[in-house]
Amino acid sequence: MKSLSYSVLVLLFAFNTSCVLGQHKTYLGFEFGPKYEKISVDDPGGLVGEKPIYYSPAGGFIVGQEISQGLLFETGLNAYKYGVGFRLKSPNVGLISGQSYAAIQIPLRLKSNFGFFMERLKLSPFIGYSFVHNMRYEIDGGVTNIGGHSSSFHAGDESRLTMVATPGMRKNYGLIEAGVSVSWQFKNSFVLYISGSSTKGFKKMTEIDGTYQIGIGPEQTAKIRSNGDFYNMLFGVKFPISPA
């Protein structure tokens, strides 16, 4: 938690400095929308679904500072649950949720603005880096407890699935992000926007080991891993909080 606290302090110092020195607008916004988890599958049997899985929405607030006419810096706080599911390509076995944890995300983004229709419509590609804190990670007396749980599913006498899942393996980790937003500014500076982005991590966060059998077919083993990657689409509103 100490490393995350230091990161937050550095972030707040940098942001406050930009607000003091800058002569452009500062704005506050709120956003909410669906999030789709991305997973990595090792399945010799080829029956585990790999499509992104919707588990929970993401939402929070953002604070932004214009650096120049076409460039701005943005940060904030988002909260969500991250879920990894075991899904078989079988009519008898659907999505089986294997693991989830609550997370808090602090993004750092740089956005470029391209204005149209008297600068009211803006297209804004962005890149960023996020600090993420895993709320399920537990430390008791200096000993890390990542625990684990198992579950099984039977569909009549035809299909069977047994899996063992581990909770989040890291307390703090980072994600890189790339995306684009489209916004419309009303005459009173009230702004509505929609943004889509893709995030990617570099260290394993969760893992599910499963054994399954479809009908009278052979028993298969599969492994699902996640680095915390996801896609999301956020709908938001923002408004200026500075006189500039």
CSV table of C-alpha atoms in Angstrom, one decimal:
chain,number,residue,atom,x,y,z
A,1,MET,CA,0.0,0.0,0.0
A,2,LYS,CA,3.0,2.3,0.6
A,3,SER,CA,4.1,2.3,-3.0
A,4,LEU,CA,0.6,3.2,-4.1
A,5,SER,CA,0.4,6.0,-1.6
A,6,TYR,CA,3.7,7.5,-2.9
A,7,SER,CA,2.3,7.3,-6.4
A,8,VAL,CA,-0.9,9.1,-5.5
A,9,LEU,CA,1.1,11.8,-3.7
A,10,VAL,CA,3.3,12.3,-6.8
A,11,LEU,CA,0.2,12.4,-9.0
A,12,LEU,CA,-1.5,15.0,-6.9
A,13,PHE,CA,1.6,17.2,-6.7
A,14,ALA,CA,2.0,17.1,-10.5
A,15,PHE,CA,-1.6,17.8,-11.1
A,16,ASN,CA,-1.8,20.7,-8.6
A,17,THR,CA,1.3,22.2,-10.2
A,18,SER,CA,-0.3,22.1,-13.6
A,19,CYS,CA,-3.4,23.7,-12.3
A,20,VAL,CA,-1.4,26.6,-10.7
A,21,LEU,CA,0.8,27.2,-13.7
A,22,GLY,CA,-1.8,26.6,-16.4
A,23,GLN,CA,-4.0,29.3,-17.8
A,24,HIS,CA,-6.6,26.9,-19.3
A,25,LYS,CA,-9.7,25.2,-18.1
A,26,THR,CA,-9.9,22.7,-15.3
A,27,TYR,CA,-12.9,20.4,-15.4
A,28,LEU,CA,-14.6,17.7,-13.3
A,29,GLY,CA,-16.5,14.7,-14.7
A,30,PHE,CA,-18.3,11.6,-13.8
A,31,GLU,CA,-18.4,8.4,-16.0
A,32,PHE,CA,-20.0,5.0,-15.9
A,33,GLY,CA,-20.2,2.0,-18.4
A,34,PRO,CA,-19.6,-1.6,-19.2
A,35,LYS,CA,-16.3,-3.4,-19.0
A,36,TYR,CA,-15.3,-6.6,-20.8
A,37,GLU,CA,-12.5,-8.8,-19.4
A,38,LYS,CA,-9.8,-10.3,-21.7
A,39,ILE,CA,-8.3,-13.6,-20.8
A,40,SER,CA,-5.5,-15.9,-22.1
A,41,VAL,CA,-6.5,-19.6,-22.5
A,42,ASP,CA,-4.3,-22.7,-22.7
A,43,ASP,CA,-6.8,-25.4,-23.8
A,44,PRO,CA,-5.6,-28.4,-25.9
A,45,GLY,CA,-9.2,-29.5,-26.2
A,46,GLY,CA,-10.2,-26.2,-27.8
A,47,LEU,CA,-13.6,-26.0,-26.0
A,48,VAL,CA,-13.0,-23.2,-23.6
A,49,GLY,CA,-14.4,-19.9,-24.8
A,50,GLU,CA,-11.9,-17.0,-25.3
A,51,LYS,CA,-14.3,-14.1,-26.2
A,52,PRO,CA,-14.2,-11.1,-23.8
A,53,ILE,CA,-16.5,-11.6,-20.8
A,54,TYR,CA,-18.8,-8.9,-19.3
A,55,TYR,CA,-18.6,-9.2,-15.5
A,56,SER,CA,-19.4,-5.8,-14.0
A,57,PRO,CA,-19.5,-2.1,-14.9
A,58,ALA,CA,-16.8,0.5,-14.1
A,59,GLY,CA,-17.4,4.0,-12.9
A,60,GLY,CA,-15.9,6.9,-11.1
A,61,PHE,CA,-14.8,10.5,-11.5
A,62,ILE,CA,-12.2,12.4,-13.5
A,63,VAL,CA,-10.4,15.7,-13.1
A,64,GLY,CA,-8.8,17.3,-16.2
A,65,GLN,CA,-6.5,20.2,-16.9
A,66,GLU,CA,-6.0,21.7,-20.3
A,67,ILE,CA,-2.3,22.1,-21.1
A,68,SER,CA,-2.8,23.9,-24.4
A,69,GLN,CA,-5.6,24.3,-27.0
A,70,GLY,CA,-5.3,20.8,-28.3
A,71,LEU,CA,-3.8,18.9,-25.3
A,72,LEU,CA,-4.9,18.0,-21.8
A,73,PHE,CA,-3.9,16.0,-18.8
A,74,GLU,CA,-6.5,13.8,-17.0
A,75,THR,CA,-6.6,11.7,-13.8
A,76,GLY,CA,-9.3,10.5,-11.4
A,77,LEU,CA,-10.5,7.4,-9.7
A,78,ASN,CA,-12.5,4.4,-11.0
A,79,ALA,CA,-13.8,1.4,-9.1
A,80,TYR,CA,-15.0,-1.9,-10.5
A,81,LYS,CA,-15.0,-5.7,-10.0
A,82,TYR,CA,-12.7,-7.8,-12.2
A,83,GLY,CA,-14.0,-11.2,-13.1
A,84,VAL,CA,-12.5,-14.2,-14.9
A,85,GLY,CA,-14.9,-16.8,-16.2
A,86,PHE,CA,-14.6,-20.4,-17.3
A,87,ARG,CA,-16.9,-20.9,-20.3
A,88,LEU,CA,-17.3,-24.1,-22.4
A,89,LYS,CA,-18.5,-24.2,-26.0
A,90,SER,CA,-21.3,-26.7,-25.1
A,91,PRO,CA,-25.1,-26.3,-25.1
A,92,ASN,CA,-25.1,-27.9,-21.6
A,93,VAL,CA,-22.5,-25.7,-19.9
A,94,GLY,CA,-22.6,-21.9,-20.1
A,95,LEU,CA,-20.6,-19.3,-18.4
A,96,ILE,CA,-19.2,-20.4,-15.0
A,97,SER,CA,-17.7,-17.6,-13.0
A,98,GLY,CA,-14.4,-18.6,-11.5
A,99,GLN,CA,-12.9,-15.6,-9.9
A,100,SER,CA,-13.5,-11.9,-9.1
A,101,TYR,CA,-12.0,-9.1,-7.0
A,102,ALA,CA,-12.7,-5.5,-6.4
A,103,ALA,CA,-10.2,-2.9,-7.7
A,104,ILE,CA,-9.5,0.8,-7.5
A,105,GLN,CA,-7.9,2.3,-10.6
A,106,ILE,CA,-6.1,5.7,-10.8
A,107,PRO,CA,-5.5,6.7,-14.4
A,108,LEU,CA,-3.0,9.1,-15.8
A,109,ARG,CA,-3.9,10.2,-19.4
A,110,LEU,CA,-2.8,12.5,-22.1
A,111,LYS,CA,-5.5,13.5,-24.6
A,112,SER,CA,-5.3,15.3,-27.9
A,113,ASN,CA,-8.4,17.3,-29.0
A,114,PHE,CA,-9.5,17.8,-32.6
A,115,GLY,CA,-12.4,20.2,-32.8
A,116,PHE,CA,-15.3,20.3,-35.4
A,117,PHE,CA,-18.4,22.4,-35.8
A,118,MET,CA,-17.1,25.5,-34.1
A,119,GLU,CA,-15.1,23.4,-31.6
A,120,ARG,CA,-18.3,21.9,-30.1
A,121,LEU,CA,-17.7,18.4,-31.4
A,122,LYS,CA,-14.3,17.0,-30.3
A,123,LEU,CA,-12.5,13.8,-31.2
A,124,SER,CA,-9.9,12.9,-28.5
A,125,PRO,CA,-7.5,10.0,-28.9
A,126,PHE,CA,-5.6,9.3,-25.6
A,127,ILE,CA,-2.9,7.2,-24.1
A,128,GLY,CA,-2.3,6.5,-20.4
A,129,TYR,CA,-1.0,4.5,-17.5
A,130,SER,CA,-3.0,3.4,-14.5
A,131,PHE,CA,-2.1,2.4,-10.9
A,132,VAL,CA,-4.5,-0.4,-9.7
A,133,HIS,CA,-5.0,-1.6,-6.2
A,134,ASN,CA,-6.5,-5.0,-5.7
A,135,MET,CA,-9.0,-4.8,-2.7
A,136,ARG,CA,-9.1,-8.6,-2.2
A,137,TYR,CA,-5.4,-9.0,-1.6
A,138,GLU,CA,-4.9,-9.8,2.1
A,139,ILE,CA,-1.9,-9.5,4.3
A,140,ASP,CA,-2.1,-11.0,7.8
A,141,GLY,CA,1.0,-10.7,10.1
A,142,GLY,CA,3.3,-10.2,7.1
A,143,VAL,CA,2.1,-13.4,5.5
A,144,THR,CA,0.4,-13.1,2.1
A,145,ASN,CA,-2.9,-15.0,1.9
A,146,ILE,CA,-4.0,-15.6,-1.6
A,147,GLY,CA,-6.3,-18.4,-0.7
A,148,GLY,CA,-8.3,-20.2,-3.5
A,149,HIS,CA,-11.5,-22.0,-4.1
A,150,SER,CA,-12.8,-24.8,-6.2
A,151,SER,CA,-16.2,-25.6,-7.7
A,152,SER,CA,-17.8,-28.1,-9.9
A,153,PHE,CA,-20.7,-28.2,-12.3
A,154,HIS,CA,-22.7,-31.2,-13.8
A,155,ALA,CA,-25.2,-30.9,-16.6
A,156,GLY,CA,-27.2,-34.1,-16.3
A,157,ASP,CA,-25.0,-37.1,-17.2
A,158,GLU,CA,-23.4,-35.4,-20.2
A,159,SER,CA,-21.1,-32.6,-19.2
A,160,ARG,CA,-18.8,-32.0,-16.2
A,161,LEU,CA,-16.6,-29.2,-15.1
A,162,THR,CA,-14.3,-28.9,-12.1
A,163,MET,CA,-12.1,-25.9,-11.5
A,164,VAL,CA,-9.8,-24.3,-8.9
A,165,ALA,CA,-9.4,-20.6,-8.9
A,166,THR,CA,-6.9,-18.3,-7.1
A,167,PRO,CA,-7.8,-14.7,-6.0
A,168,GLY,CA,-5.8,-11.8,-7.2
A,169,MET,CA,-2.1,-12.5,-6.9
A,170,ARG,CA,-0.8,-8.9,-6.7
A,171,LYS,CA,-1.8,-6.1,-4.4
A,172,ASN,CA,-0.7,-3.2,-6.7
A,173,TYR,CA,-0.1,-3.4,-10.4
A,174,GLY,CA,0.0,-1.2,-13.5
A,175,LEU,CA,-1.9,-1.1,-16.8
A,176,ILE,CA,-1.3,0.8,-20.0
A,177,GLU,CA,-4.3,2.2,-21.9
A,178,ALA,CA,-5.1,3.5,-25.3
A,179,GLY,CA,-8.5,4.8,-26.5
A,180,VAL,CA,-10.6,7.5,-28.0
A,181,SER,CA,-13.5,9.7,-26.9
A,182,VAL,CA,-16.1,11.7,-28.7
A,183,SER,CA,-17.7,14.7,-26.9
A,184,TRP,CA,-20.2,17.4,-27.5
A,185,GLN,CA,-20.0,20.8,-25.7
A,186,PHE,CA,-23.2,22.7,-25.0
A,187,LYS,CA,-23.3,26.6,-24.9
A,188,ASN,CA,-23.0,26.6,-21.1
A,189,SER,CA,-19.8,24.5,-21.3
A,190,PHE,CA,-21.6,21.4,-20.2
A,191,VAL,CA,-20.1,18.4,-22.0
A,192,LEU,CA,-21.4,14.9,-22.7
A,193,TYR,CA,-19.0,12.3,-24.0
A,194,ILE,CA,-18.5,8.6,-24.7
A,195,SER,CA,-15.1,6.9,-24.6
A,196,GLY,CA,-13.8,3.5,-25.5
A,197,SER,CA,-10.4,2.1,-24.5
A,198,SER,CA,-8.3,-1.0,-24.2
A,199,THR,CA,-6.1,-1.7,-21.2
A,200,LYS,CA,-3.2,-4.2,-20.9
A,201,GLY,CA,-1.2,-5.5,-18.0
A,202,PHE,CA,2.1,-7.4,-18.0
A,203,LYS,CA,2.0,-9.6,-14.9
A,204,LYS,CA,-0.3,-12.4,-14.1
A,205,MET,CA,-3.2,-11.4,-11.8
A,206,THR,CA,-5.5,-14.5,-11.6
A,207,GLU,CA,-5.5,-18.0,-12.8
A,208,ILE,CA,-8.1,-20.8,-13.1
A,209,ASP,CA,-7.1,-24.5,-13.5
A,210,GLY,CA,-10.0,-26.6,-14.9
A,211,THR,CA,-10.9,-30.2,-15.8
A,212,TYR,CA,-13.9,-30.8,-18.1
A,213,GLN,CA,-15.6,-33.5,-20.0
A,214,ILE,CA,-18.3,-32.9,-22.7
A,215,GLY,CA,-20.7,-35.9,-23.1
A,216,ILE,CA,-18.8,-39.1,-23.6
A,217,GLY,CA,-15.7,-37.3,-24.9
A,218,PRO,CA,-12.3,-37.5,-23.3
A,219,GLU,CA,-11.4,-35.6,-20.1
A,220,GLN,CA,-9.6,-32.4,-20.9
A,221,THR,CA,-7.6,-29.9,-18.8
A,222,ALA,CA,-7.4,-26.1,-19.4
A,223,LYS,CA,-5.8,-23.1,-17.8
A,224,ILE,CA,-7.1,-19.5,-17.9
A,225,ARG,CA,-4.9,-16.6,-17.0
A,226,SER,CA,-5.5,-12.9,-16.8
A,227,ASN,CA,-3.1,-9.9,-16.5
A,228,GLY,CA,-6.0,-7.6,-15.6
A,229,ASP,CA,-6.7,-6.7,-19.3
A,230,PHE,CA,-10.0,-5.3,-20.3
A,231,TYR,CA,-12.0,-3.3,-22.8
A,232,ASN,CA,-14.5,-0.7,-21.6
A,233,MET,CA,-17.0,1.9,-22.9
A,234,LEU,CA,-17.8,4.8,-20.6
A,235,PHE,CA,-20.5,7.4,-20.8
A,236,GLY,CA,-19.8,10.6,-19.0
A,237,VAL,CA,-20.5,14.2,-18.3
A,238,LYS,CA,-18.1,17.0,-17.4
A,239,PHE,CA,-18.1,20.7,-16.6
A,240,PRO,CA,-15.5,23.4,-15.9
A,241,ILE,CA,-14.6,24.2,-12.4
A,242,SER,CA,-12.1,27.0,-13.1
A,243,PRO,CA,-12.8,30.6,-14.3
A,244,ALA,CA,-10.5,30.2,-17.3
